[in-house]
Coordinates of C-alpha atoms in Angstrom, one line a residue:
Chain L
M1015 CA -26.7 -26.9 -1.5
P1016 CA -26.9 -29.9 -3.8
L1017 CA -30.7 -29.5 -3.4
L1018 CA -30.9 -26.1 -4.3
R1019 CA -28.5 -26.6 -7.2
R1020 CA -30.9 -29.0 -8.9
K1021 CA -33.5 -26.4 -9.3
H1022 CA -31.0 -24.0 -10.8
R1023 CA -32.7 -22.9 -13.9
V1024 CA -35.2 -21.0 -11.9
L1025 CA -32.9 -18.1 -11.9
P1026 CA -33.1 -16.5 -15.3
G1027 CA -30.3 -15.3 -17.7
F1028 CA -28.2 -18.4 -18.0
G1029 CA -28.3 -18.7 -21.9
L1030 CA -27.3 -14.7 -22.1
S1031 CA -24.6 -14.7 -19.3
L1032 CA -23.0 -17.9 -20.6
G1033 CA -23.3 -16.9 -24.3
Y1034 CA -21.7 -13.6 -23.5
T1035 CA -19.1 -15.0 -21.4
L1036 CA -17.8 -17.5 -24.1
F1037 CA -18.1 -15.0 -26.7
Y1038 CA -16.1 -12.2 -24.9
L1039 CA -13.6 -15.1 -23.6
S1040 CA -13.2 -16.4 -27.2
L1041 CA -12.7 -12.8 -28.9
I1042 CA -10.3 -11.4 -26.4
V1043 CA -8.4 -14.4 -25.2
L1044 CA -8.9 -17.7 -27.1
I1045 CA -8.8 -16.6 -30.5
P1046 CA -5.8 -14.4 -30.3
L1047 CA -3.9 -17.2 -28.2
S1048 CA -4.4 -19.6 -30.8
A1049 CA -2.8 -17.4 -33.4
T1050 CA 0.6 -18.3 -31.7
V1051 CA -0.1 -22.1 -31.9
F1052 CA -1.1 -21.8 -35.6
K1053 CA 1.9 -19.7 -36.3
A1054 CA 4.2 -22.2 -34.8
A1055 CA 2.5 -25.2 -36.6
G1056 CA 3.5 -23.4 -39.8
M1057 CA 7.0 -23.9 -39.0
T1058 CA 8.7 -27.3 -39.8
W1059 CA 10.3 -29.1 -36.7
P1060 CA 13.9 -28.3 -37.6
Q1061 CA 13.2 -24.8 -37.9
F1062 CA 11.3 -24.8 -34.5
W1063 CA 13.9 -26.7 -32.7
S1064 CA 16.7 -24.5 -34.0
A1065 CA 14.8 -21.3 -33.1
V1066 CA 14.0 -22.4 -29.5
T1067 CA 17.6 -24.0 -28.8
S1068 CA 20.2 -21.3 -30.2
P1069 CA 22.8 -20.5 -27.6
R1070 CA 21.5 -17.0 -27.1
V1071 CA 18.0 -18.4 -26.3
L1072 CA 19.4 -21.1 -24.1
A1073 CA 21.3 -18.5 -22.2
S1074 CA 18.1 -16.5 -21.9
Y1075 CA 16.1 -19.7 -20.5
R1076 CA 18.8 -20.1 -17.9
L1077 CA 18.6 -16.6 -16.8
S1078 CA 15.0 -16.3 -16.6
F1079 CA 14.5 -19.9 -14.9
G1080 CA 17.4 -19.2 -12.5
A1081 CA 16.5 -15.6 -11.6
A1082 CA 12.9 -16.5 -11.2
L1083 CA 13.8 -19.5 -8.9
G1084 CA 16.3 -17.2 -7.0
G1085 CA 13.9 -14.4 -6.5
A1086 CA 11.0 -16.9 -5.5
L1087 CA 13.3 -18.6 -2.9
V1088 CA 14.3 -15.2 -1.5
N1089 CA 10.4 -14.6 -1.3
A1090 CA 9.8 -18.0 0.4
V1091 CA 12.2 -17.2 3.4
F1092 CA 11.5 -13.4 3.9
G1093 CA 7.8 -13.6 2.8
L1094 CA 7.2 -16.2 5.4
L1095 CA 9.0 -13.9 8.0
V1096 CA 6.9 -11.0 6.9
A1097 CA 3.7 -12.8 7.2
W1098 CA 4.6 -14.2 10.4
V1099 CA 5.7 -11.0 11.9
L1100 CA 2.6 -9.4 10.5
V1101 CA 0.1 -11.9 12.0
R1102 CA 1.9 -12.6 15.2
Y1103 CA 3.5 -9.4 16.5
R1104 CA 2.4 -6.1 17.5
F1105 CA 4.5 -3.1 16.2
F1106 CA 4.3 0.5 15.4
G1107 CA 2.9 1.3 11.7
K1108 CA 2.0 -2.4 11.2
R1109 CA -1.2 -1.5 9.3
L1110 CA 0.7 0.7 7.0
V1111 CA 3.3 -2.0 6.4
D1112 CA 0.6 -4.6 5.7
A1113 CA -1.0 -2.4 3.0
L1114 CA 2.4 -1.6 1.4
V1115 CA 3.0 -5.3 1.0
D1116 CA 0.8 -5.1 -2.1
L1117 CA 2.7 -2.3 -3.7
P1118 CA 4.4 -4.8 -6.3
F1119 CA 0.6 -5.8 -7.3
A1120 CA -0.2 -1.9 -7.7
L1121 CA 2.9 -0.3 -9.1
P1122 CA 3.4 -0.4 -12.8
T1123 CA 6.1 -2.5 -13.5
A1124 CA 8.1 0.1 -15.8
V1125 CA 8.0 2.3 -12.5
A1126 CA 9.2 -0.5 -10.4
G1127 CA 12.1 -0.9 -13.0
I1128 CA 13.4 2.5 -12.9
A1129 CA 13.0 2.9 -9.1
L1130 CA 15.0 -0.4 -8.4
T1131 CA 17.5 0.7 -10.9
A1132 CA 17.9 4.3 -9.1
V1133 CA 18.4 2.5 -5.7
Y1134 CA 20.7 -0.4 -6.7
S1135 CA 22.9 1.3 -9.4
R1136 CA 26.4 2.4 -8.5
N1137 CA 25.2 5.7 -7.4
G1138 CA 22.0 4.6 -5.5
W1139 CA 21.1 4.4 -1.9
I1140 CA 22.1 0.7 -1.8
G1141 CA 24.3 0.3 -4.8
R1142 CA 26.8 2.9 -3.2
L1143 CA 27.0 0.8 -0.1
L1144 CA 27.6 -2.3 -2.0
E1145 CA 30.0 -1.0 -4.7
P1146 CA 33.1 -0.9 -2.2
H1147 CA 32.5 -4.7 -1.4
G1148 CA 32.8 -5.4 -5.3
I1149 CA 29.1 -6.4 -5.3
K1150 CA 27.4 -5.1 -8.6
V1151 CA 23.5 -5.3 -8.6
A1152 CA 22.4 -3.1 -11.6
F1153 CA 23.3 -4.4 -14.9
T1154 CA 24.1 -8.1 -13.8
P1155 CA 22.1 -11.2 -13.2
L1156 CA 21.8 -10.3 -9.5
G1157 CA 19.8 -7.1 -10.6
V1158 CA 17.5 -9.6 -12.3
I1159 CA 16.9 -11.4 -9.2
V1160 CA 16.5 -8.2 -7.2
A1161 CA 13.6 -7.1 -9.6
L1162 CA 12.0 -10.7 -9.5
T1163 CA 12.1 -10.5 -5.8
F1164 CA 10.2 -7.4 -5.6
I1165 CA 7.7 -8.6 -8.1
G1166 CA 6.9 -11.8 -6.4
L1167 CA 6.9 -10.4 -2.9
P1168 CA 3.3 -10.2 -2.3
F1169 CA 2.5 -13.6 -3.4
V1170 CA 4.1 -15.7 -0.5
V1171 CA 3.0 -13.1 2.1
R1172 CA -0.6 -13.2 0.8
T1173 CA -0.9 -17.1 0.6
V1174 CA 0.8 -17.9 4.0
Q1175 CA -0.9 -14.9 5.8
P1176 CA -4.5 -16.2 6.0
V1177 CA -3.3 -19.7 6.9
L1178 CA -1.1 -18.4 9.8
E1179 CA -4.2 -16.4 11.0
D1180 CA -6.3 -19.2 10.9
L1181 CA -3.9 -21.5 13.0
D1182 CA -5.1 -22.4 16.5
A1183 CA -2.9 -21.5 19.2
E1184 CA -4.2 -24.2 21.2
F1185 CA -1.8 -26.6 19.3
E1186 CA 1.1 -24.6 20.0
Q1187 CA 0.3 -24.4 23.7
A1188 CA -0.2 -28.2 23.8
A1189 CA 3.4 -28.6 22.2
A1190 CA 4.9 -26.2 24.9
S1191 CA 3.2 -27.8 27.7
L1192 CA 4.5 -31.2 26.5
G1193 CA 8.1 -29.7 26.8
A1194 CA 8.7 -28.6 23.1
N1195 CA 10.6 -25.5 22.9
R1196 CA 9.7 -22.8 20.3
W1197 CA 11.9 -23.9 17.4
Q1198 CA 10.6 -27.6 17.9
T1199 CA 6.9 -26.4 18.0
F1200 CA 7.5 -24.3 14.8
L1201 CA 9.0 -27.0 13.0
H1202 CA 7.0 -29.9 14.1
V1203 CA 3.4 -28.0 14.8
V1204 CA 3.3 -24.8 12.7
F1205 CA 5.3 -25.5 9.7
P1206 CA 3.4 -28.7 8.6
E1207 CA 0.3 -26.5 8.7
I1208 CA 1.7 -23.5 6.7
W1209 CA 3.9 -25.5 4.1
P1210 CA 1.3 -26.1 1.3
A1211 CA 0.4 -22.4 1.4
L1212 CA 4.3 -21.6 1.2
L1213 CA 4.8 -23.9 -1.9
T1214 CA 1.8 -22.3 -3.6
G1215 CA 3.1 -18.7 -2.9
F1216 CA 6.5 -20.0 -3.9
S1217 CA 5.3 -21.4 -7.3
L1218 CA 3.1 -18.1 -8.0
A1219 CA 6.1 -16.0 -7.4
F1220 CA 8.1 -18.1 -9.7
A1221 CA 5.5 -18.2 -12.5
R1222 CA 5.0 -14.5 -12.4
G1223 CA 8.8 -14.0 -12.4
L1224 CA 9.3 -16.2 -15.4
G1225 CA 7.1 -13.8 -17.8
E1226 CA 7.9 -10.4 -16.0
Y1227 CA 9.4 -7.8 -18.4
G1228 CA 8.7 -4.2 -17.1
S1229 CA 10.6 -4.4 -14.1
V1230 CA 13.6 -6.3 -15.4
V1231 CA 14.6 -4.5 -18.6
F1232 CA 15.8 -1.3 -16.7
I1233 CA 17.9 -3.1 -14.2
S1234 CA 19.3 -6.0 -16.1
G1235 CA 21.2 -3.9 -18.9
N1236 CA 20.0 -6.5 -21.4
M1237 CA 23.3 -7.8 -22.6
P1238 CA 23.0 -10.7 -24.9
M1239 CA 24.1 -14.1 -23.4
R1240 CA 24.5 -12.5 -20.1
T1241 CA 21.7 -10.3 -18.8
E1242 CA 18.9 -10.9 -21.5
I1243 CA 15.8 -12.4 -20.1
T1244 CA 13.5 -14.5 -22.4
P1245 CA 10.5 -12.1 -22.7
L1246 CA 13.1 -9.4 -23.8
L1247 CA 14.5 -11.8 -26.5
I1248 CA 10.9 -12.0 -27.9
I1249 CA 10.6 -8.6 -28.2
T1250 CA 14.1 -8.2 -29.9
K1251 CA 13.0 -11.0 -32.5
L1252 CA 9.9 -9.0 -33.2
E1253 CA 11.9 -5.8 -33.8
Q1254 CA 13.9 -7.7 -36.3
Y1255 CA 10.6 -8.8 -38.0
D1256 CA 11.7 -12.5 -36.9
Y1257 CA 7.9 -13.3 -36.4
R1258 CA 8.4 -17.2 -36.3
G1259 CA 11.7 -17.1 -34.0
A1260 CA 9.6 -14.7 -31.7
T1261 CA 6.5 -17.3 -31.8
A1262 CA 8.7 -20.5 -31.3
I1263 CA 10.2 -18.9 -28.1
A1264 CA 6.8 -17.8 -26.9
V1265 CA 5.3 -21.3 -27.4
V1266 CA 8.2 -22.7 -25.2
M1267 CA 7.2 -20.0 -22.6
L1268 CA 3.5 -20.5 -22.9
S1269 CA 4.0 -24.1 -22.4
A1270 CA 6.0 -23.6 -19.2
S1271 CA 3.3 -21.1 -17.9
L1272 CA 0.6 -23.5 -18.5
A1273 CA 2.3 -26.5 -16.8
L1274 CA 2.9 -24.1 -13.8
L1275 CA -0.8 -23.0 -13.8
F1276 CA -1.8 -26.7 -13.6
I1277 CA 0.5 -27.3 -10.9
I1278 CA -0.6 -24.1 -8.9
N1279 CA -4.1 -24.9 -9.4
T1280 CA -3.5 -28.6 -8.0
L1281 CA -1.6 -27.0 -5.0
Q1282 CA -4.3 -24.4 -4.4
R1283 CA -6.9 -27.4 -4.3
W1284 CA -4.6 -29.3 -2.0
T1285 CA -4.3 -26.2 0.4
A1286 CA -8.1 -25.5 0.5
S1287 CA -9.0 -29.4 1.1
R1288 CA -6.5 -29.2 4.0
S1289 CA -7.9 -26.0 5.6
A1290 CA -11.3 -27.3 5.3
A1291 CA -10.7 -30.6 7.1
Chain H
M323 CA 10.6 -3.0 23.6
D324 CA 7.1 -2.1 24.9
V325 CA 5.9 -1.3 21.5
I326 CA 6.3 -5.1 20.5
S327 CA 3.8 -7.2 22.4
R328 CA 2.2 -10.4 21.4
V329 CA -1.1 -10.2 19.8
N330 CA -3.8 -11.3 22.1
R331 CA -5.2 -14.4 20.8
S332 CA -8.1 -16.5 22.1
G333 CA -6.9 -19.2 24.4
P334 CA -6.9 -19.1 28.2
T335 CA -3.7 -20.8 28.9
S336 CA -0.4 -18.8 29.4
L337 CA 0.5 -17.4 26.4
S338 CA 4.2 -16.9 27.2
E339 CA 4.8 -20.5 26.5
A340 CA 3.5 -20.2 22.8
T341 CA 5.5 -17.1 21.7
E342 CA 8.8 -16.0 21.4
P343 CA 11.3 -14.3 24.1
V344 CA 11.0 -10.6 23.4
W345 CA 14.7 -10.3 21.9
I346 CA 13.8 -12.9 19.1
R347 CA 10.4 -11.0 18.4
G348 CA 12.7 -8.0 18.1
V349 CA 15.1 -9.5 15.8
L350 CA 12.3 -10.9 13.4
I351 CA 10.6 -7.5 13.3
V352 CA 13.8 -5.9 12.3
L353 CA 14.6 -8.5 9.8
A354 CA 11.4 -8.3 8.3
L355 CA 11.0 -4.5 8.1
G356 CA 14.8 -4.6 6.7
F357 CA 13.7 -6.8 4.0
L358 CA 10.7 -4.6 3.2
L359 CA 12.8 -1.5 3.3
L360 CA 15.4 -2.9 0.7
F361 CA 12.6 -4.1 -1.7
I362 CA 9.5 -1.6 -1.1
F363 CA 10.2 1.4 1.0
L364 CA 13.3 2.6 -0.4
P365 CA 12.3 2.1 -4.3
L366 CA 9.1 3.9 -3.5
A367 CA 11.0 6.8 -1.7
A368 CA 13.6 6.8 -4.7
I369 CA 10.7 7.7 -7.2
F370 CA 9.9 11.0 -5.6
T371 CA 13.3 11.8 -4.5
E372 CA 14.5 11.3 -8.1
A373 CA 11.4 13.3 -9.4
L374 CA 12.0 16.3 -7.0
R375 CA 15.7 16.2 -7.5
R376 CA 15.7 19.7 -9.6
G377 CA 13.2 21.3 -7.3
V378 CA 9.2 21.5 -7.7
G379 CA 9.4 23.9 -10.7
A380 CA 11.3 21.1 -12.9
Y381 CA 8.8 18.4 -11.4
F382 CA 5.7 20.5 -12.7
A383 CA 7.4 21.2 -16.0
S384 CA 7.5 17.6 -16.8
F385 CA 3.8 17.6 -17.1
K386 CA 3.5 20.7 -19.5
D387 CA 5.2 18.8 -22.5
P388 CA 2.5 17.9 -25.0
D389 CA 3.7 14.4 -25.4
A390 CA 3.2 13.8 -21.5
L391 CA -0.1 15.1 -21.6
S392 CA -1.2 13.2 -24.8
A393 CA 0.2 10.0 -22.9
I394 CA -2.0 11.0 -20.1
K395 CA -5.0 11.2 -22.3
L396 CA -4.4 7.8 -24.0
T397 CA -3.9 6.1 -20.8
L398 CA -7.4 7.4 -19.4
L399 CA -8.9 6.5 -22.8
T400 CA -7.7 2.9 -22.5
A401 CA -8.7 2.5 -19.0
A402 CA -12.2 4.0 -19.8
I403 CA -12.6 1.5 -22.5
A404 CA -11.0 -1.8 -21.1
V405 CA -12.3 -1.6 -17.5
P406 CA -16.0 -1.2 -18.2
L407 CA -15.8 -4.1 -20.7
N408 CA -14.0 -6.3 -18.4
L409 CA -16.5 -5.1 -15.6
V410 CA -19.6 -6.4 -17.7
F411 CA -17.7 -9.6 -18.7
G412 CA -16.8 -10.2 -14.9
V413 CA -20.5 -9.9 -13.7
A414 CA -21.7 -12.0 -16.5
A415 CA -19.0 -14.7 -16.0
A416 CA -19.8 -14.9 -12.2
W417 CA -23.5 -14.9 -12.6
T418 CA -23.2 -17.9 -15.2
I419 CA -20.6 -19.9 -12.8
A420 CA -21.9 -18.9 -9.4
K421 CA -25.6 -19.3 -10.1
F422 CA -25.6 -22.3 -12.4
D423 CA -24.3 -25.7 -12.8
F424 CA -23.0 -27.1 -16.4
F425 CA -20.8 -29.2 -18.1
G426 CA -17.2 -27.6 -18.4
K427 CA -17.6 -25.1 -15.6
S428 CA -14.3 -25.8 -14.1
L429 CA -12.5 -25.6 -17.5
L430 CA -14.3 -22.3 -18.1
T431 CA -13.0 -20.8 -14.6
T432 CA -9.4 -22.2 -15.5
L433 CA -9.6 -20.4 -19.0
I434 CA -10.9 -17.0 -17.5
D435 CA -7.6 -17.2 -15.3
L436 CA -5.5 -17.6 -18.3
P437 CA -4.2 -14.1 -19.1
F438 CA -2.7 -14.1 -15.8
A439 CA -0.4 -17.1 -16.6
V440 CA 0.6 -15.3 -19.7
S441 CA 3.7 -13.2 -19.9
P442 CA 2.9 -9.6 -20.8
V443 CA 5.3 -9.7 -23.9
I444 CA 3.3 -12.7 -25.3
S445 CA -0.2 -11.0 -24.6
G446 CA 1.2 -8.4 -27.1
L447 CA 2.9 -10.6 -29.4
I448 CA -0.5 -12.4 -30.0
Y449 CA -2.2 -9.3 -31.3
V450 CA 0.9 -8.8 -33.6
L451 CA 0.3 -12.3 -34.9
L452 CA -3.2 -11.6 -35.6
F453 CA -3.3 -8.0 -36.9
G454 CA 0.4 -7.4 -38.2
A455 CA 1.4 -7.3 -41.6
Q456 CA 2.2 -10.9 -41.7
G457 CA -0.8 -11.7 -39.5
W458 CA -4.0 -13.5 -40.1
L459 CA -6.2 -10.5 -40.6
G460 CA -3.2 -8.0 -41.3
P461 CA -3.7 -8.0 -45.4
W462 CA -7.2 -7.5 -45.2
L463 CA -7.1 -4.7 -42.4
A464 CA -4.6 -3.0 -44.6
A465 CA -6.6 -3.3 -47.7
H466 CA -9.5 -1.7 -45.9
G467 CA -7.5 0.9 -44.3
I468 CA -8.2 -0.1 -40.8
R469 CA -5.2 0.4 -38.4
I470 CA -5.3 -1.8 -35.2
L471 CA -1.6 -2.6 -34.6
F472 CA 0.7 0.4 -33.7
A473 CA -2.5 2.3 -33.1
V474 CA -4.8 3.0 -30.4
P475 CA -7.3 0.0 -30.9
G476 CA -4.2 -2.3 -30.4
I477 CA -3.4 -0.7 -27.4
V478 CA -7.0 -1.1 -25.8
L479 CA -7.1 -4.8 -27.1
A480 CA -3.9 -5.7 -25.3
T481 CA -4.8 -3.8 -22.4
M482 CA -8.1 -5.8 -22.3
F483 CA -6.4 -8.8 -22.5
V484 CA -4.0 -8.4 -19.4
T485 CA -6.8 -7.0 -17.2
F486 CA -9.3 -9.6 -18.5
P487 CA -9.5 -11.8 -15.4
F488 CA -9.7 -9.1 -12.5
V489 CA -13.4 -8.6 -11.8
A490 CA -14.5 -12.1 -12.7
R491 CA -11.9 -13.5 -10.4
E492 CA -13.1 -11.3 -7.5
M493 CA -16.8 -11.9 -8.3
I494 CA -17.0 -15.8 -8.7
P495 CA -15.8 -16.9 -5.2
L496 CA -17.9 -14.0 -3.6
M497 CA -21.2 -14.9 -5.7
Q498 CA -20.8 -18.7 -5.1
S499 CA -20.1 -18.0 -1.3
Q500 CA -23.5 -16.3 -1.1
G501 CA -25.4 -18.8 -2.6
S502 CA -28.7 -18.3 -4.6
D503 CA -31.3 -18.4 -1.7
E504 CA -32.1 -14.7 -1.8
E505 CA -32.5 -14.6 -5.4
F506 CA -34.9 -17.5 -5.3
A507 CA -36.9 -15.8 -3.0
A508 CA -37.1 -12.6 -5.2
I509 CA -38.0 -14.7 -8.3
S510 CA -40.7 -16.5 -6.5
L511 CA -42.1 -13.3 -5.3
G512 CA -42.2 -12.1 -8.9
A513 CA -39.4 -10.0 -9.3
S514 CA -37.9 -10.2 -12.9
G515 CA -34.3 -11.2 -13.8
W516 CA -32.9 -7.6 -13.8
Q517 CA -34.7 -6.5 -10.9
T518 CA -33.4 -9.7 -8.8
F519 CA -29.9 -8.8 -10.0
L520 CA -30.1 -5.0 -9.2
R521 CA -31.9 -5.1 -5.8
V522 CA -30.8 -8.4 -4.5
T523 CA -27.5 -9.6 -6.0
F524 CA -25.9 -6.3 -6.5
P525 CA -26.1 -4.7 -3.0
N526 CA -24.5 -8.0 -1.8
V527 CA -21.5 -8.0 -4.1
K528 CA -21.0 -4.2 -4.5
W529 CA -17.7 -3.9 -2.4
G530 CA -16.4 -7.0 -4.1
L531 CA -17.2 -5.6 -7.5
L532 CA -15.5 -2.2 -6.5
Y533 CA -12.3 -4.2 -5.2
G534 CA -11.9 -5.9 -8.7
V535 CA -12.6 -2.7 -10.7
I536 CA -9.8 -0.8 -8.5
L537 CA -7.4 -3.6 -9.2
C538 CA -8.3 -4.0 -13.0
N539 CA -8.1 0.1 -13.6
A540 CA -4.5 -0.1 -11.7
R541 CA -3.4 -2.7 -14.3
A542 CA -5.0 -1.0 -17.2
M543 CA -3.4 2.3 -16.5
G544 CA 0.0 0.8 -15.6
E545 CA 0.5 -2.1 -18.3
F546 CA 3.8 -1.9 -20.0
G547 CA 5.0 -5.2 -21.7
A548 CA 2.0 -6.0 -23.7
V549 CA 1.3 -2.1 -24.6
S550 CA 5.0 -2.0 -25.5
V551 CA 4.7 -4.7 -28.1
V552 CA 1.7 -3.4 -30.0
S553 CA 2.2 0.3 -29.5
G554 CA 5.0 1.3 -32.1
H555 CA 5.9 4.1 -29.7
I556 CA 4.7 6.8 -31.9
R557 CA 5.3 10.1 -29.6
G558 CA 2.1 11.9 -29.0
E559 CA 0.0 9.0 -30.5
T560 CA 0.4 5.8 -29.4
N561 CA 2.5 6.3 -26.0
T562 CA 0.7 5.5 -22.8
I563 CA 2.2 6.9 -19.5
P564 CA 4.4 3.9 -19.0
L565 CA 5.8 4.2 -22.4
H566 CA 6.4 7.6 -22.0
V567 CA 8.4 7.0 -18.8
E568 CA 10.4 4.6 -20.6
I569 CA 11.3 6.8 -23.4
L570 CA 12.3 9.9 -21.1
Y571 CA 14.4 7.4 -19.0
N572 CA 16.2 5.9 -22.1
E573 CA 16.9 9.6 -23.3
Y574 CA 18.4 10.2 -19.7
N575 CA 16.0 12.7 -19.0
F576 CA 15.6 11.2 -15.6
V577 CA 13.7 14.1 -13.5
A578 CA 11.0 13.9 -16.2
A579 CA 10.9 10.3 -16.2
F580 CA 10.6 10.2 -12.3
A581 CA 8.0 12.9 -12.5
V582 CA 5.8 11.2 -14.8
A583 CA 6.6 7.9 -12.9
S584 CA 5.5 9.7 -9.7
L585 CA 2.0 10.0 -11.2
L586 CA 1.8 6.2 -11.5
A587 CA 3.2 5.8 -8.3
L588 CA 0.6 8.0 -6.7
L589 CA -2.0 6.1 -8.6
A590 CA -0.7 3.0 -6.9
L591 CA -0.7 4.3 -3.4
V592 CA -4.2 5.6 -4.3
T593 CA -5.2 2.0 -5.1
L594 CA -3.8 0.4 -2.2
G595 CA -5.8 3.0 0.2
L596 CA -9.0 2.2 -1.6
K597 CA -8.2 -1.3 -1.5
S598 CA -7.5 -1.4 2.5
F599 CA -10.7 0.8 2.8
V600 CA -12.8 -2.0 0.7
E601 CA -11.4 -4.9 2.4
S602 CA -12.4 -3.3 5.8
R603 CA -15.9 -2.7 4.4
M604 CA -15.9 -6.4 3.1
G605 CA -14.8 -7.6 6.6
D606 CA -17.3 -5.9 8.3
E607 CA -20.0 -7.0 6.3
R608 CA -18.9 -10.6 6.6
I609 CA -18.9 -10.2 10.6
T610 CA -22.6 -8.8 10.4
A611 CA -23.7 -11.3 7.8

């Protein structure tokens, strides 16, 4: 491969395709994104600081981070379970179930939002069962976790599934023949192989949950200080023509997202190098 | 329990030692399906149940509303502009990154993925900052009578931003894994660049391309957060299907909201079906290749 790469300019179209790629990337992504940074740079430091640390904003960070973390944790446990069951066992309707795991990727977030609200509100199929036990889901922080669990569900399943599929059964058989029980085998043989993928899926679900808007705003009730997520607060500020306040919060969120993107890229490279070895 | 059996995996030694007792398998399957029931199956069923709550007549009446029709038209128009443009970009970017070596290639790959890392709300906000009344280009646009924000161009731009990486992200690894040997052969036999692309590269990547287009289209038609920020919510003018669903829902017109939402749910199901089909075709080609 390195040998072939050296003669790469044999193929035509490098200038045209690179030029077009950079032009379109700048026009659609880079220039608009830089507008955020310039707008924020027009603020003084105390202005910026007070905009991003007011009590209402801090409460929204707590909810957004906490609920994204909660949803990602639920997905880490149950996503692993779903991936395991889909790879290792055979049952009726498995192909359909496998395809439907991707529903949160394909279903528009607003539709997911109203559907989850319908199921988990007081009169809903699940909400009705929980209500007598004093558990309220819709219009509470728990509802936000439910929405973010839905949104993040495919990430863990789809990152863990291929690693489980590639796992050689011989190691497990060796462990069994050496006297390990199934739980020990899982803990000491299987888990060390899949946990980088699990961590990647967890981070992807967390990152997605942090910025999610559509599926959350219907189920959360949007009460300031209590069930108001950070993306919603950006929209509220925009509607009040507080462009600076909105931009300042956006810069905080963008920084968090970019840091996560960097962590995820590193994790993915690590996962890939492990599976290649 | 006879429906539950161990997937037959390669390995001659006794499989019973490397799998779980039947009752554990059963419990795990029930737990996994129970989780999916709570978070996937029930919400999906709820959309159609709520939409049909007042019968088939009320369901179809929801689509006769002129505002619903104009929302459907706008969504189709938006996807018809955003998807082809991102398709052309995706192919150009994949050709650049997969077939050539140059300085800054990994940075370029990361930058292409950037819109996936940005919250949909921020994806809308950046266009407000650019084209809004207080934005960079706002005063100039207003002086020339050009409306971008709270109008169709803004909606298309925001949609292009959020669906930007889909095709490129599918094509880059695919074209990288296929190498350039066949293209070298075509060029050395005298084919032009376009002939090489159309006759050699394209047949090799067509399923991957379709896969990217399907995902890109689903997101383009369903995007809510980014479009919500730039749309201005003008009925019959700047409402896409998801925004129309929101308006109906907030007016407590639940049957109509879920009826219109069921269109998007059907689109999602068709998307998943096509995706499974394309995945199986790509799988077949990988085996025969």
